[in-house]
PDB file of C-alpha atoms in Angstrom:
ATOM      1  CA  MET A   1      -7.058  -1.385 103.121  1.00 48.00           C
ATOM      2  CA  LYS A   2      -6.393  -1.641  99.357  1.00 67.00           C
ATOM      3  CA  THR A   3      -8.639  -0.386  96.829  1.00 84.00           C
ATOM      4  CA  TRP A   4      -8.217  -1.614  93.339  1.00 89.00           C
ATOM      5  CA  HIS A   5      -8.576   0.346  90.277  1.00 91.00           C
ATOM      6  CA  PRO A   6     -11.514  -0.454  88.062  1.00 92.00           C
ATOM      7  CA  ALA A   7      -9.627  -1.168  84.798  1.00 93.00           C
ATOM      8  CA  SER A   8      -7.530  -3.395  86.785  1.00 94.00           C
ATOM      9  CA  VAL A   9     -10.695  -5.201  88.080  1.00 94.00           C
ATOM     10  CA  LEU A  10     -12.328  -5.348  84.365  1.00 94.00           C
ATOM     11  CA  LEU A  11      -9.410  -6.654  82.748  1.00 94.00           C
ATOM     12  CA  ALA A  12      -9.370  -9.584  85.345  1.00 95.00           C
ATOM     13  CA  TRP A  13     -12.921 -10.332  84.859  1.00 95.00           C
ATOM     14  CA  ALA A  14     -12.893 -10.034  81.537  1.00 95.00           C
ATOM     15  CA  SER A  15     -10.177 -12.677  81.549  1.00 95.00           C
ATOM     16  CA  LEU A  16     -12.351 -14.523  83.814  1.00 95.00           C
ATOM     17  CA  MET A  17     -14.989 -14.667  81.485  1.00 95.00           C
ATOM     18  CA  ILE A  18     -12.569 -15.742  78.445  1.00 95.00           C
ATOM     19  CA  LEU A  19     -11.544 -18.434  79.925  1.00 94.00           C
ATOM     20  CA  ALA A  20     -14.816 -19.671  81.326  1.00 95.00           C
ATOM     21  CA  GLN A  21     -15.696 -19.718  77.783  1.00 94.00           C
ATOM     22  CA  LEU A  22     -13.216 -21.567  76.960  1.00 93.00           C
ATOM     23  CA  ALA A  23     -13.345 -24.270  79.427  1.00 92.00           C
ATOM     24  CA  ARG A  24     -13.933 -27.744  78.881  1.00 91.00           C
ATOM     25  CA  GLY A  25     -14.277 -31.508  80.461  1.00 90.00           C
ATOM     26  CA  PRO A  26     -13.699 -31.353  84.210  1.00 92.00           C
ATOM     27  CA  TRP A  27     -12.296 -27.918  83.917  1.00 91.00           C
ATOM     28  CA  CYS A  28     -15.491 -25.925  83.086  1.00 94.00           C
ATOM     29  CA  GLY A  29     -17.158 -28.052  85.735  1.00 94.00           C
ATOM     30  CA  GLY A  30     -14.906 -27.269  88.349  1.00 95.00           C
ATOM     31  CA  LEU A  31     -14.610 -23.863  87.456  1.00 95.00           C
ATOM     32  CA  GLY A  32     -18.467 -23.323  86.934  1.00 96.00           C
ATOM     33  CA  LEU A  33     -18.717 -24.677  90.621  1.00 96.00           C
ATOM     34  CA  VAL A  34     -16.755 -22.258  92.089  1.00 96.00           C
ATOM     35  CA  LEU A  35     -18.038 -19.236  90.078  1.00 96.00           C
ATOM     36  CA  LEU A  36     -21.666 -20.514  91.248  1.00 96.00           C
ATOM     37  CA  GLY A  37     -20.743 -20.760  94.297  1.00 96.00           C
ATOM     38  CA  CYS A  38     -18.876 -17.041  94.861  1.00 96.00           C
ATOM     39  CA  MET A  39     -21.892 -15.888  93.432  1.00 97.00           C
ATOM     40  CA  LEU A  40     -24.489 -17.825  95.942  1.00 96.00           C
ATOM     41  CA  ALA A  41     -22.029 -16.171  98.964  1.00 97.00           C
ATOM     42  CA  TRP A  42     -21.651 -12.834  97.482  1.00 96.00           C
ATOM     43  CA  ALA A  43     -24.239 -11.941  94.967  1.00 95.00           C
ATOM     44  CA  PRO A  44     -27.299 -14.184  96.202  1.00 96.00           C
ATOM     45  CA  ALA A  45     -30.148 -12.155  95.170  1.00 94.00           C
ATOM     46  CA  ARG A  46     -28.868 -10.348  92.182  1.00 92.00           C
ATOM     47  CA  GLY A  47     -27.254 -13.739  91.070  1.00 94.00           C
ATOM     48  CA  ARG A  48     -30.627 -15.808  91.253  1.00 95.00           C
ATOM     49  CA  ARG A  49     -32.622 -12.633  89.827  1.00 91.00           C
ATOM     50  CA  LEU A  50     -30.189 -12.910  87.026  1.00 92.00           C
ATOM     51  CA  LEU A  51     -30.611 -16.928  86.814  1.00 94.00           C
ATOM     52  CA  ARG A  52     -34.378 -16.445  86.434  1.00 93.00           C
ATOM     53  CA  ARG A  53     -34.174 -13.893  83.294  1.00 90.00           C
ATOM     54  CA  VAL A  54     -31.882 -16.746  81.372  1.00 93.00           C
ATOM     55  CA  ARG A  55     -34.015 -19.914  82.457  1.00 95.00           C
ATOM     56  CA  VAL A  56     -35.949 -19.951  79.593  1.00 95.00           C
ATOM     57  CA  LEU A  57     -32.620 -19.804  77.514  1.00 95.00           C
ATOM     58  CA  LEU A  58     -31.027 -22.206  79.606  1.00 96.00           C
ATOM     59  CA  VAL A  59     -34.355 -24.688  78.661  1.00 96.00           C
ATOM     60  CA  VAL A  60     -34.084 -24.069  74.950  1.00 96.00           C
ATOM     61  CA  LEU A  61     -30.136 -25.038  75.081  1.00 95.00           C
ATOM     62  CA  PHE A  62     -31.199 -28.382  76.886  1.00 96.00           C
ATOM     63  CA  VAL A  63     -33.609 -29.130  74.238  1.00 95.00           C
ATOM     64  CA  LEU A  64     -31.923 -28.274  71.064  1.00 95.00           C
ATOM     65  CA  PHE A  65     -28.560 -30.047  72.066  1.00 96.00           C
ATOM     66  CA  VAL A  66     -30.043 -33.157  73.983  1.00 95.00           C
ATOM     67  CA  PHE A  67     -32.672 -33.836  71.063  1.00 93.00           C
ATOM     68  CA  PHE A  68     -31.114 -32.268  67.711  1.00 93.00           C
ATOM     69  CA  THR A  69     -27.626 -33.645  68.241  1.00 94.00           C
ATOM     70  CA  PRO A  70     -26.346 -36.715  66.196  1.00 93.00           C
ATOM     71  CA  GLY A  71     -25.129 -39.580  68.725  1.00 92.00           C
ATOM     72  CA  GLU A  72     -25.057 -42.503  70.960  1.00 93.00           C
ATOM     73  CA  ALA A  73     -29.106 -43.091  71.598  1.00 92.00           C
ATOM     74  CA  LEU A  74     -29.830 -42.776  75.208  1.00 91.00           C
ATOM     75  CA  LEU A  75     -33.467 -44.103  74.939  1.00 89.00           C
ATOM     76  CA  PRO A  76     -32.782 -46.547  71.686  1.00 87.00           C
ATOM     77  CA  TRP A  77     -36.823 -47.317  71.651  1.00 87.00           C
ATOM     78  CA  LEU A  78     -37.692 -43.363  70.798  1.00 83.00           C
ATOM     79  CA  GLY A  79     -35.221 -43.820  67.966  1.00 80.00           C
ATOM     80  CA  SER A  80     -34.188 -40.049  66.192  1.00 80.00           C
ATOM     81  CA  LEU A  81     -36.821 -38.555  68.461  1.00 83.00           C
ATOM     82  CA  GLY A  82     -34.863 -39.797  71.803  1.00 89.00           C
ATOM     83  CA  PRO A  83     -31.700 -37.672  73.200  1.00 94.00           C
ATOM     84  CA  THR A  84     -28.535 -38.346  72.639  1.00 95.00           C
ATOM     85  CA  ARG A  85     -25.471 -38.912  74.764  1.00 94.00           C
ATOM     86  CA  GLU A  86     -23.165 -36.449  72.828  1.00 95.00           C
ATOM     87  CA  GLY A  87     -26.162 -34.031  72.915  1.00 96.00           C
ATOM     88  CA  LEU A  88     -26.364 -34.394  76.938  1.00 96.00           C
ATOM     89  CA  GLU A  89     -22.460 -33.582  77.047  1.00 96.00           C
ATOM     90  CA  LEU A  90     -23.086 -30.616  74.993  1.00 96.00           C
ATOM     91  CA  ALA A  91     -26.010 -29.397  76.656  1.00 96.00           C
ATOM     92  CA  ALA A  92     -23.890 -29.606  80.163  1.00 96.00           C
ATOM     93  CA  LEU A  93     -21.023 -28.019  78.716  1.00 96.00           C
ATOM     94  CA  HIS A  94     -22.832 -24.601  77.083  1.00 96.00           C
ATOM     95  CA  GLY A  95     -25.439 -24.614  80.122  1.00 97.00           C
ATOM     96  CA  MET A  96     -22.413 -24.595  82.564  1.00 97.00           C
ATOM     97  CA  ARG A  97     -20.512 -21.507  80.353  1.00 97.00           C
ATOM     98  CA  LEU A  98     -23.615 -19.595  80.253  1.00 96.00           C
ATOM     99  CA  VAL A  99     -24.128 -20.187  83.996  1.00 97.00           C
ATOM    100  CA  MET A 100     -20.898 -18.899  84.722  1.00 97.00           C
ATOM    101  CA  ALA A 101     -21.070 -15.844  82.459  1.00 96.00           C
ATOM    102  CA  VAL A 102     -24.113 -14.986  84.437  1.00 95.00           C
ATOM    103  CA  SER A 103     -21.932 -15.455  87.778  1.00 97.00           C
ATOM    104  CA  LEU A 104     -19.652 -13.639  86.982  1.00 96.00           C
ATOM    105  CA  VAL A 105     -22.095 -10.805  85.832  1.00 93.00           C
ATOM    106  CA  ALA A 106     -23.632 -10.790  89.131  1.00 93.00           C
ATOM    107  CA  LEU A 107     -20.675 -10.759  90.797  1.00 96.00           C
ATOM    108  CA  LEU A 108     -19.082  -7.892  89.168  1.00 94.00           C
ATOM    109  CA  LEU A 109     -22.573  -5.703  89.230  1.00 90.00           C
ATOM    110  CA  GLU A 110     -22.769  -6.497  92.995  1.00 93.00           C
ATOM    111  CA  HIS A 111     -19.530  -4.900  94.047  1.00 91.00           C
ATOM    112  CA  CYS A 112     -18.612  -2.713  91.368  1.00 90.00           C
ATOM    113  CA  SER A 113     -20.783   0.760  91.318  1.00 87.00           C
ATOM    114  CA  GLU A 114     -21.652   1.840  87.559  1.00 85.00           C
ATOM    115  CA  THR A 115     -19.572   4.814  87.988  1.00 85.00           C
ATOM    116  CA  ARG A 116     -16.315   2.676  88.907  1.00 89.00           C
ATOM    117  CA  LEU A 117     -17.229   0.338  85.813  1.00 90.00           C
ATOM    118  CA  VAL A 118     -17.399   3.194  83.880  1.00 88.00           C
ATOM    119  CA  ARG A 119     -14.190   4.738  85.007  1.00 89.00           C
ATOM    120  CA  GLY A 120     -12.646   1.501  84.458  1.00 92.00           C
ATOM    121  CA  LEU A 121     -13.839   1.032  81.041  1.00 91.00           C
ATOM    122  CA  VAL A 122     -13.177   4.667  80.272  1.00 90.00           C
ATOM    123  CA  ALA A 123      -9.290   3.910  81.322  1.00 90.00           C
ATOM    124  CA  LEU A 124      -8.780   0.787  79.193  1.00 91.00           C
ATOM    125  CA  ALA A 125     -10.381   2.240  76.097  1.00 91.00           C
ATOM    126  CA  ARG A 126      -7.615   5.404  76.479  1.00 90.00           C
ATOM    127  CA  PRO A 127      -4.805   3.704  74.543  1.00 90.00           C
ATOM    128  CA  LEU A 128      -7.581   3.800  71.558  1.00 87.00           C
ATOM    129  CA  ALA A 129      -7.753   7.694  71.566  1.00 89.00           C
ATOM    130  CA  PRO A 130      -5.197   8.264  68.903  1.00 90.00           C
ATOM    131  CA  LEU A 131      -7.442   5.579  66.313  1.00 89.00           C
ATOM    132  CA  GLY A 132     -10.265   8.098  66.790  1.00 88.00           C
ATOM    133  CA  LEU A 133     -12.250   6.518  69.760  1.00 86.00           C
ATOM    134  CA  SER A 134     -13.096   8.994  71.934  1.00 87.00           C
ATOM    135  CA  PRO A 135     -12.971   7.068  75.687  1.00 88.00           C
ATOM    136  CA  GLU A 136     -15.541  10.065  77.487  1.00 83.00           C
ATOM    137  CA  ARG A 137     -17.907   9.053  74.650  1.00 84.00           C
ATOM    138  CA  LEU A 138     -17.941   5.604  75.304  1.00 85.00           C
ATOM    139  CA  GLY A 139     -18.269   6.337  79.120  1.00 82.00           C
ATOM    140  CA  VAL A 140     -21.280   8.154  78.642  1.00 79.00           C
ATOM    141  CA  ARG A 141     -22.845   5.633  76.150  1.00 80.00           C
ATOM    142  CA  MET A 142     -21.934   2.342  78.506  1.00 82.00           C
ATOM    143  CA  LEU A 143     -23.491   4.968  81.582  1.00 78.00           C
ATOM    144  CA  LEU A 144     -26.580   5.296  79.291  1.00 75.00           C
ATOM    145  CA  VAL A 145     -26.667   1.848  78.888  1.00 73.00           C
ATOM    146  CA  LEU A 146     -26.423   1.096  82.697  1.00 75.00           C
ATOM    147  CA  ARG A 147     -29.201   3.636  83.820  1.00 70.00           C
ATOM    148  CA  TYR A 148     -31.422   2.132  81.081  1.00 69.00           C
ATOM    149  CA  VAL A 149     -31.167  -1.547  82.886  1.00 62.00           C
ATOM    150  CA  GLU A 150     -32.166  -0.026  85.940  1.00 61.00           C
ATOM    151  CA  THR A 151     -34.746   2.391  85.074  1.00 64.00           C
ATOM    152  CA  PRO A 152     -35.893   1.918  81.526  1.00 60.00           C
ATOM    153  CA  PRO A 153     -37.875   4.796  80.240  1.00 63.00           C
ATOM    154  CA  PRO A 154     -41.658   4.906  79.340  1.00 66.00           C
ATOM    155  CA  GLY A 155     -41.969   2.867  76.175  1.00 64.00           C
ATOM    156  CA  GLY A 156     -39.060   0.658  76.378  1.00 61.00           C
ATOM    157  CA  TRP A 157     -36.011   0.588  74.178  1.00 57.00           C
ATOM    158  CA  ARG A 158     -38.083   1.973  71.007  1.00 61.00           C
ATOM    159  CA  GLN A 159     -37.908   5.573  73.168  1.00 59.00           C
ATOM    160  CA  LEU A 160     -34.451   5.868  73.010  1.00 56.00           C
ATOM    161  CA  LEU A 161     -34.554   5.897  69.081  1.00 57.00           C
ATOM    162  CA  THR A 162     -36.268   9.071  69.265  1.00 59.00           C
ATOM    163  CA  GLU A 163     -34.449  12.587  69.892  1.00 47.00           C
ATOM    164  CA  HIS A 164     -35.766  13.094  73.329  1.00 49.00           C
ATOM    165  CA  ASP A 165     -33.850  12.953  76.159  1.00 51.00           C
ATOM    166  CA  HIS A 166     -35.156  10.305  79.065  1.00 50.00           C
ATOM    167  CA  PHE A 167     -32.045  11.195  80.956  1.00 52.00           C
ATOM    168  CA  PRO A 168     -31.930  14.580  81.575  1.00 52.00           C
ATOM    169  CA  ASP A 169     -29.751  14.783  84.854  1.00 55.00           C
ATOM    170  CA  LEU A 170     -27.255  11.777  82.870  1.00 55.00           C
ATOM    171  CA  GLN A 171     -23.746  13.252  83.862  1.00 59.00           C
ATOM    172  CA  LEU A 172     -20.594  11.528  83.781  1.00 59.00           C
ATOM    173  CA  VAL A 173     -17.780  13.078  86.209  1.00 65.00           C
ATOM    174  CA  LEU A 174     -14.723  10.798  86.392  1.00 67.00           C
ATOM    175  CA  ASP A 175     -12.028  11.632  88.996  1.00 65.00           C
ATOM    176  CA  LYS A 176      -8.759   9.989  88.844  1.00 72.00           C
ATOM    177  CA  ALA A 177      -8.533   6.635  90.459  1.00 75.00           C
ATOM    178  CA  PRO A 178      -5.228   6.253  91.789  1.00 83.00           C
ATOM    179  CA  TRP A 179      -3.075   3.058  90.411  1.00 88.00           C
ATOM    180  CA  GLY A 180      -1.441   0.561  92.463  1.00 90.00           C
ATOM    181  CA  LEU A 181       1.212  -1.856  92.410  1.00 92.00           C
ATOM    182  CA  HIS A 182      -1.462  -4.768  93.247  1.00 91.00           C
ATOM    183  CA  ASP A 183      -3.462  -3.269  90.279  1.00 93.00           C
ATOM    184  CA  PHE A 184      -0.587  -4.275  87.803  1.00 93.00           C
ATOM    185  CA  VAL A 185      -0.067  -7.447  89.785  1.00 94.00           C
ATOM    186  CA  LEU A 186      -3.786  -8.312  89.007  1.00 93.00           C
ATOM    187  CA  MET A 187      -3.683  -7.353  85.498  1.00 93.00           C
ATOM    188  CA  ALA A 188      -0.022  -9.066  84.659  1.00 94.00           C
ATOM    189  CA  LEU A 189      -1.698 -12.267  86.440  1.00 93.00           C
ATOM    190  CA  ALA A 190      -4.959 -11.856  84.540  1.00 93.00           C
ATOM    191  CA  LEU A 191      -3.158 -11.816  80.957  1.00 91.00           C
ATOM    192  CA  LEU A 192      -0.830 -14.707  82.058  1.00 93.00           C
ATOM    193  CA  GLY A 193      -3.899 -16.953  83.196  1.00 89.00           C
ATOM    194  CA  LEU A 194      -6.021 -16.060  79.933  1.00 89.00           C
ATOM    195  CA  GLY A 195      -2.606 -16.943  77.902  1.00 90.00           C
ATOM    196  CA  LEU A 196      -2.300 -20.396  79.280  1.00 86.00           C
ATOM    197  CA  GLY A 197      -5.800 -20.812  79.059  1.00 84.00           C
ATOM    198  CA  LEU A 198      -5.687 -20.138  75.066  1.00 83.00           C
ATOM    199  CA  MET A 199      -2.488 -22.395  74.519  1.00 83.00           C
ATOM    200  CA  VAL A 200      -4.213 -25.403  76.473  1.00 70.00           C
TER     201      VAL A 200
END
């Protein structure tokens, strides 16, 4: 069974995330339904938990766009206080984009461990090393963020600003994952799809 290199998975995931935010009209609705279906099929518990966390943001998006966007009134008897057709379209667009982002995050976190995520990030950041960026330091910080999300220290994020070591057992041990031809094919397809999406 083929094992995907985490860097190729991350690159494909990032390309999908960008395409999801660029999609409009029927493309946005179709891609959104596909990603939402994938999330409900392969990461249902995590996906529902993440959607619950952004439910307030979804409501705020709906209210702001529907009631504060100029356009054709859906309820003329409410005057300027009523919703507009253009606002409803924008609310649906941006709401679906948020749902797509949540679906992609849920799928990534469900099927890619924190070690694999950090390994992929370090691999993708290696070409930037000549510019002064340390991939290992970036990996450690990413691992710290992931550990914080799972088990925040007492006192919340403000405690991270102190000099105390809240994660004394934090270690970054990354073995070299093998690259395969399928990884390069996946990355090429991801970049091709992203390029086509940017041109449309």
